[in-house]
Short mmCIF file of C-alpha atoms in Angstrom, two decimals:
data_model
loop_
_atom_site.label_atom_id
_atom_site.label_comp_id
_atom_site.label_asym_id
_atom_site.label_seq_id
_atom_site.Cartn_x
_atom_site.Cartn_y
_atom_site.Cartn_z
CA MET A 193 29.82 -31.68 -14.49
CA LYS A 194 33.28 -31.90 -13.39
CA LYS A 195 36.01 -30.30 -15.57
CA PRO A 196 38.16 -32.88 -17.42
CA ARG A 197 41.61 -33.40 -15.67
CA THR A 198 42.88 -35.94 -18.18
CA LEU A 199 44.01 -34.96 -21.79
CA VAL A 200 44.79 -37.48 -24.51
CA ILE A 201 46.90 -36.33 -27.36
CA LEU A 202 47.40 -38.20 -30.56
CA SER A 203 48.24 -36.97 -34.17
CA ASP A 204 49.56 -38.03 -37.52
CA LEU A 205 47.03 -40.58 -38.48
CA HIS A 206 47.69 -39.90 -42.25
CA ALA A 207 44.41 -41.57 -43.27
CA GLY A 208 44.49 -42.41 -46.86
CA SER A 209 48.20 -43.47 -46.84
CA VAL A 210 48.94 -46.94 -47.88
CA VAL A 211 51.22 -47.29 -44.87
CA ALA A 212 49.04 -45.82 -42.30
CA VAL A 213 46.14 -46.86 -39.86
CA MET A 214 43.01 -48.00 -41.98
CA PRO A 215 39.89 -50.33 -40.90
CA PRO A 216 40.14 -53.75 -42.33
CA THR A 217 37.99 -52.79 -45.36
CA PHE A 218 37.06 -49.66 -46.77
CA THR A 219 34.84 -48.64 -49.98
CA THR A 220 35.95 -45.49 -51.76
CA ALA A 221 33.61 -42.85 -53.16
CA ASN A 222 33.81 -44.68 -56.62
CA GLU A 223 32.62 -47.90 -54.93
CA GLN A 224 36.22 -49.67 -55.04
CA GLU A 225 36.77 -51.73 -51.92
CA VAL A 226 40.21 -51.48 -50.31
CA ARG A 227 41.63 -53.89 -47.91
CA GLN A 228 44.41 -53.83 -45.53
CA ASN A 229 47.89 -54.59 -46.40
CA PRO A 230 49.77 -56.42 -43.65
CA LEU A 231 51.57 -53.04 -42.24
CA GLN A 232 48.08 -51.36 -42.06
CA ALA A 233 46.61 -54.45 -40.17
CA TRP A 234 49.52 -54.01 -37.68
CA TYR A 235 48.52 -50.45 -37.22
CA TRP A 236 44.85 -51.26 -36.63
CA LYS A 237 45.64 -53.82 -34.06
CA CYS A 238 47.70 -51.11 -32.27
CA TRP A 239 44.76 -48.76 -32.83
CA LEU A 240 42.28 -50.90 -30.99
CA LYS A 241 44.66 -51.59 -28.35
CA SER A 242 45.29 -48.00 -27.79
CA LEU A 243 41.61 -47.16 -27.51
CA ALA A 244 41.36 -50.16 -24.80
CA TRP A 245 44.35 -48.77 -22.99
CA ILE A 246 42.86 -45.21 -23.06
CA ASP A 247 39.53 -46.56 -21.54
CA ASP A 248 41.62 -48.30 -18.83
CA VAL A 249 43.79 -45.15 -17.74
CA ILE A 250 40.72 -42.68 -17.78
CA GLY A 251 38.06 -44.79 -16.46
CA ASP A 252 34.64 -42.94 -16.13
CA ASP A 253 36.42 -39.64 -15.41
CA PRO A 254 35.66 -36.74 -17.75
CA ALA A 255 38.51 -36.08 -20.29
CA ALA A 256 39.48 -34.01 -23.34
CA LEU A 257 41.19 -34.88 -26.49
CA ILE A 258 43.59 -33.02 -28.78
CA LEU A 259 44.08 -34.20 -32.51
CA ASN A 260 47.39 -32.66 -33.20
CA GLY A 261 47.37 -32.52 -37.01
CA ASP A 262 47.82 -34.39 -40.26
CA MET A 263 44.64 -36.43 -39.73
CA VAL A 264 44.85 -37.25 -43.68
CA GLU A 265 47.62 -37.88 -45.99
CA GLY A 266 46.31 -36.00 -49.05
CA ASP A 267 47.24 -36.18 -52.47
CA HIS A 268 50.91 -34.57 -52.63
CA HIS A 269 53.90 -34.53 -54.49
CA ARG A 270 52.71 -36.84 -57.06
CA THR A 271 52.75 -39.54 -54.53
CA THR A 272 51.53 -43.06 -55.43
CA GLU A 273 51.40 -44.21 -51.73
CA ILE A 274 47.80 -43.44 -51.30
CA ILE A 275 44.51 -45.47 -51.48
CA SER A 276 42.66 -43.00 -53.59
CA ARG A 277 43.41 -39.59 -55.13
CA ASN A 278 39.95 -38.32 -53.74
CA ILE A 279 40.69 -36.37 -50.54
CA GLU A 280 36.93 -37.17 -49.59
CA ASP A 281 38.12 -40.73 -49.11
CA HIS A 282 41.01 -39.78 -46.76
CA VAL A 283 38.46 -37.75 -44.83
CA GLU A 284 36.09 -40.71 -44.63
CA ILE A 285 38.82 -43.00 -43.12
CA ALA A 286 39.76 -40.45 -40.55
CA ARG A 287 36.18 -39.98 -39.53
CA ILE A 288 35.54 -43.69 -39.28
CA LEU A 289 38.71 -44.10 -37.03
CA LEU A 290 37.92 -40.90 -34.82
CA GLN A 291 34.29 -40.59 -34.58
CA PRO A 292 33.96 -43.60 -31.83
CA LEU A 293 36.85 -41.97 -29.95
CA VAL A 294 35.52 -38.57 -29.98
CA LEU A 295 32.26 -39.66 -28.54
CA ARG A 296 34.05 -40.61 -25.43
CA PHE A 297 35.45 -37.37 -24.60
CA ASN A 298 33.77 -34.04 -23.07
CA LYS A 299 35.87 -31.86 -25.46
CA THR A 300 37.79 -32.44 -28.49
CA PHE A 301 40.33 -29.99 -30.24
CA MET A 302 41.24 -30.15 -33.89
CA LEU A 303 44.49 -28.76 -35.18
CA ARG A 304 45.86 -28.18 -38.50
CA GLY A 305 48.84 -30.20 -39.79
CA THR A 306 50.87 -29.63 -42.80
CA GLU A 307 49.49 -27.94 -45.85
CA CYS A 308 50.70 -30.21 -48.43
CA HIS A 309 48.88 -33.11 -46.71
CA THR A 310 45.74 -31.72 -45.29
CA GLY A 311 45.02 -28.35 -47.26
CA ASN A 312 42.04 -27.07 -45.16
CA VAL A 313 39.90 -30.48 -44.84
CA GLU A 314 40.86 -30.60 -41.06
CA ALA A 315 38.22 -27.66 -40.56
CA ALA A 316 35.68 -29.80 -42.40
CA LEU A 317 36.67 -32.79 -40.43
CA GLY A 318 36.38 -30.80 -37.08
CA LYS A 319 32.92 -29.81 -38.18
CA ILE A 320 31.98 -33.26 -38.94
CA LEU A 321 33.36 -34.53 -35.69
CA GLY A 322 31.84 -31.82 -33.53
CA CYS A 323 35.03 -30.39 -32.26
CA GLU A 324 35.25 -27.34 -30.21
CA ILE A 325 35.01 -23.91 -31.85
CA ASN A 326 38.05 -21.72 -32.12
CA PRO A 327 37.04 -18.43 -30.50
CA GLU A 328 39.42 -16.38 -32.76
CA ASN A 329 37.71 -17.39 -36.13
CA ASP A 330 34.38 -19.45 -35.04
CA ARG A 331 35.90 -22.71 -36.96
CA ARG A 332 36.37 -26.02 -35.47
CA VAL A 333 39.96 -26.01 -36.09
CA PHE A 334 43.14 -24.32 -34.63
CA ASP A 335 46.41 -23.47 -36.07
CA ARG A 336 47.58 -23.24 -32.52
CA LEU A 337 45.67 -24.04 -29.31
CA THR A 338 46.21 -22.33 -25.99
CA LEU A 339 44.56 -24.10 -23.17
CA ASP A 340 44.21 -23.27 -19.49
CA ILE A 341 43.96 -26.70 -17.58
CA CYS A 342 44.11 -27.44 -13.90
CA GLY A 343 45.93 -24.09 -13.46
CA VAL A 344 48.54 -24.70 -16.07
CA ARG A 345 48.91 -23.08 -19.50
CA LEU A 346 49.19 -25.47 -22.35
CA VAL A 347 50.19 -24.96 -25.96
CA ALA A 348 49.52 -27.45 -28.62
CA ARG A 349 50.75 -27.06 -32.27
CA HIS A 350 51.57 -29.43 -34.94
CA HIS A 351 54.83 -28.33 -36.18
CA VAL A 352 58.19 -28.63 -34.65
CA THR A 353 61.85 -28.83 -35.86
CA THR A 354 62.98 -32.42 -36.81
CA THR A 355 66.35 -34.07 -36.76
CA SER A 356 67.85 -37.37 -38.41
CA ARG A 357 70.19 -37.48 -35.21
CA PRO A 358 68.47 -39.45 -32.25
CA TRP A 359 70.82 -38.29 -29.64
CA LEU A 360 69.60 -34.62 -30.18
CA GLU A 361 65.67 -35.37 -30.14
CA SER A 362 65.39 -34.47 -26.45
CA ASN A 363 67.45 -31.34 -26.71
CA GLY A 364 65.07 -30.24 -29.51
CA LEU A 365 61.99 -30.66 -27.30
CA GLY A 366 63.85 -28.68 -24.60
CA MET A 367 64.61 -25.78 -26.97
CA GLU A 368 61.11 -25.78 -28.46
CA LEU A 369 59.55 -25.28 -24.90
CA ALA A 370 62.08 -22.69 -23.87
CA ALA A 371 61.23 -20.62 -27.14
CA GLU A 372 57.60 -21.03 -26.32
CA GLN A 373 58.12 -19.64 -22.76
CA LEU A 374 60.44 -16.87 -23.71
CA HIS A 375 57.99 -15.60 -26.55
CA ALA A 376 55.07 -15.64 -23.90
CA VAL A 377 56.94 -13.86 -21.27
CA ARG A 378 58.14 -11.25 -23.91
CA ASN A 379 54.65 -10.56 -24.99
CA GLY A 380 53.34 -10.28 -21.46
CA GLU A 381 51.46 -13.62 -21.54
CA PRO A 382 51.41 -16.34 -19.05
CA MET A 383 54.21 -18.62 -19.35
CA PRO A 384 53.20 -22.08 -20.83
CA ARG A 385 54.14 -25.10 -18.74
CA VAL A 386 53.24 -27.81 -21.13
CA LEU A 387 53.98 -27.87 -24.87
CA CYS A 388 52.37 -30.73 -27.34
CA VAL A 389 53.95 -31.05 -30.73
CA ALA A 390 53.79 -33.68 -33.68
CA HIS A 391 54.92 -33.69 -37.00
CA ARG A 392 58.24 -35.36 -36.51
CA HIS A 393 56.76 -39.03 -36.22
CA VAL A 394 59.10 -39.59 -33.23
CA ALA A 395 57.55 -40.03 -29.84
CA GLY A 396 59.38 -38.57 -26.95
CA HIS A 397 59.00 -36.08 -23.98
CA VAL A 398 61.29 -34.09 -21.79
CA VAL A 399 60.75 -32.33 -18.35
CA THR A 400 62.70 -29.38 -17.82
CA GLY A 401 62.76 -27.23 -14.43
CA ASP A 402 60.12 -25.02 -16.09
CA GLY A 403 57.76 -27.34 -17.81
CA LEU A 404 57.25 -30.54 -20.17
CA CYS A 405 57.38 -30.86 -23.85
CA LEU A 406 56.07 -33.81 -25.66
CA ALA A 407 56.00 -35.25 -29.17
CA THR A 408 53.27 -37.61 -30.21
CA PRO A 409 54.28 -40.45 -32.57
CA ALA A 410 52.58 -41.07 -35.85
CA TRP A 411 50.16 -43.53 -37.19
CA GLN A 412 51.97 -44.06 -40.33
CA GLY A 413 55.00 -46.07 -41.35
CA MET A 414 57.87 -45.34 -43.60
CA THR A 415 56.92 -43.69 -46.93
CA ARG A 416 59.39 -43.20 -49.84
CA HIS A 417 59.98 -39.58 -48.60
CA THR A 418 61.07 -40.88 -45.17
CA HIS A 419 63.25 -43.55 -46.64
CA LYS A 420 65.11 -40.69 -48.25
CA VAL A 421 65.38 -38.09 -45.36
CA VAL A 422 65.56 -40.44 -42.29
CA PRO A 423 66.55 -43.82 -43.72
CA ALA A 424 67.48 -45.40 -40.32
CA ALA A 425 64.25 -44.47 -38.62
CA ARG A 426 61.80 -46.93 -36.95
CA CYS A 427 58.02 -45.74 -37.13
CA LYS A 428 56.69 -46.67 -33.68
CA THR A 429 53.10 -45.50 -32.88
CA GLY A 430 50.95 -44.77 -30.06
CA VAL A 431 49.44 -42.07 -27.58
CA TYR A 432 50.03 -39.93 -24.77
CA ILE A 433 47.91 -38.93 -21.92
CA LEU A 434 48.54 -36.17 -19.76
CA ASP A 435 46.75 -36.74 -16.17
CA TRP A 436 46.08 -34.00 -13.70
CA ARG A 437 44.16 -36.38 -11.22
CA ASP A 438 45.74 -36.64 -7.86
CA VAL A 439 48.22 -33.50 -8.43
CA GLU A 440 47.54 -30.21 -7.10
CA ASP A 441 46.47 -27.49 -9.55
CA GLY A 442 49.38 -25.39 -11.10
CA SER A 443 51.40 -28.86 -11.05
CA LEU A 444 52.65 -30.64 -14.15
CA PRO A 445 50.65 -33.61 -14.90
CA ARG A 446 51.60 -37.21 -14.56
CA VAL A 447 52.39 -38.67 -18.17
CA HIS A 448 50.94 -41.90 -19.42
CA ARG A 449 52.45 -43.24 -22.69
CA LYS A 450 51.29 -46.13 -24.76
CA LEU A 451 54.03 -46.99 -27.45
CA PHE A 452 54.30 -49.86 -29.76
CA GLU A 453 57.65 -51.11 -31.19
CA ALA A 454 57.81 -51.10 -34.81
CA PRO A 455 57.77 -54.50 -36.84
CA ASN A 456 61.00 -55.97 -37.18
CA ALA A 457 62.50 -55.93 -40.68
CA LYS A 458 62.38 -59.09 -42.50
CA ALA A 459 65.93 -60.16 -43.38
CA VAL A 460 66.89 -62.03 -46.39
CA THR A 461 69.04 -65.20 -45.64
CA PHE A 462 71.18 -67.10 -48.04
#
C-alpha cells in the first residue's frame, strides 16, 4: 500500500457546546432530545461541505488525519453553555461527527487539548475511533505528535500563544515555529519544517525561509468567555490539508484551506 502523502488537520470541535457543531438532533444518555439551534445548524452545513471538499481534494489517494485537540467541550468553569453536564454525551457527539471521517483515512492521530475542557476523555475517544497508538505510552492519544512524512519532520501540538491583536497573528506563528526549531536543534534532533497548532480558534498559516506553521480554526462560535477576552473576534471555521503529492520528498507541502466566513451579526435598526 502506498504511504499517505496528504494530511488533513482539524481541531477544536468542542462537541457538547451549545455554540459548536452538532448533528441536527441528539439524544442524551438521559434520553433527552436536543435539537440544533441556528448557529449549530450553520456549523453542521459547514461540516458537511468540508467533508465533501476533503474528498474532492484527496480523491482516492491514501491520506492521514490529525485531530489536534479539544474534541469535546466538557463541563468547566460553571458554564451554562453546554447541552448536558454528562461528559459521556459530549464524547458521543464527537464520535458521531468523527467516525465517518476517520473511516476514510489510513491513519488517524488524536491529540490532547486543554485540560479544563477534555480532562482525559480524548484518550478514550482515540480508543473508540481506533486512532494510532502513541509509542511512548501505548495509548491512542498524544500530547505532542512528531511525524516524519515525505522526508519532512512535522510537529503537531494543540497549545499556542494567543493574541487579541490580529496584526500580530502571523508574527506569533513564525515565532512558534522558530522556537520549535531552535529547541530541536539544541537537543540534537532533526529540525521540524512544519508545525501544526490549534487552540487559538483563529485560522492562519505562515511560510518562513525554514518552514511552515499553521493554526487550524475552531468549530465553535463565541462563548461568554470569548466575548470577554476577544470581543472583536469572528469565529470562522474550516479545515486544512497539507499535500505532498507532486512535490519532491523533503519539500514543504502545498497548503489547501477551506474556510467559511462567520455569520454576519444581525443589526438592530430603529
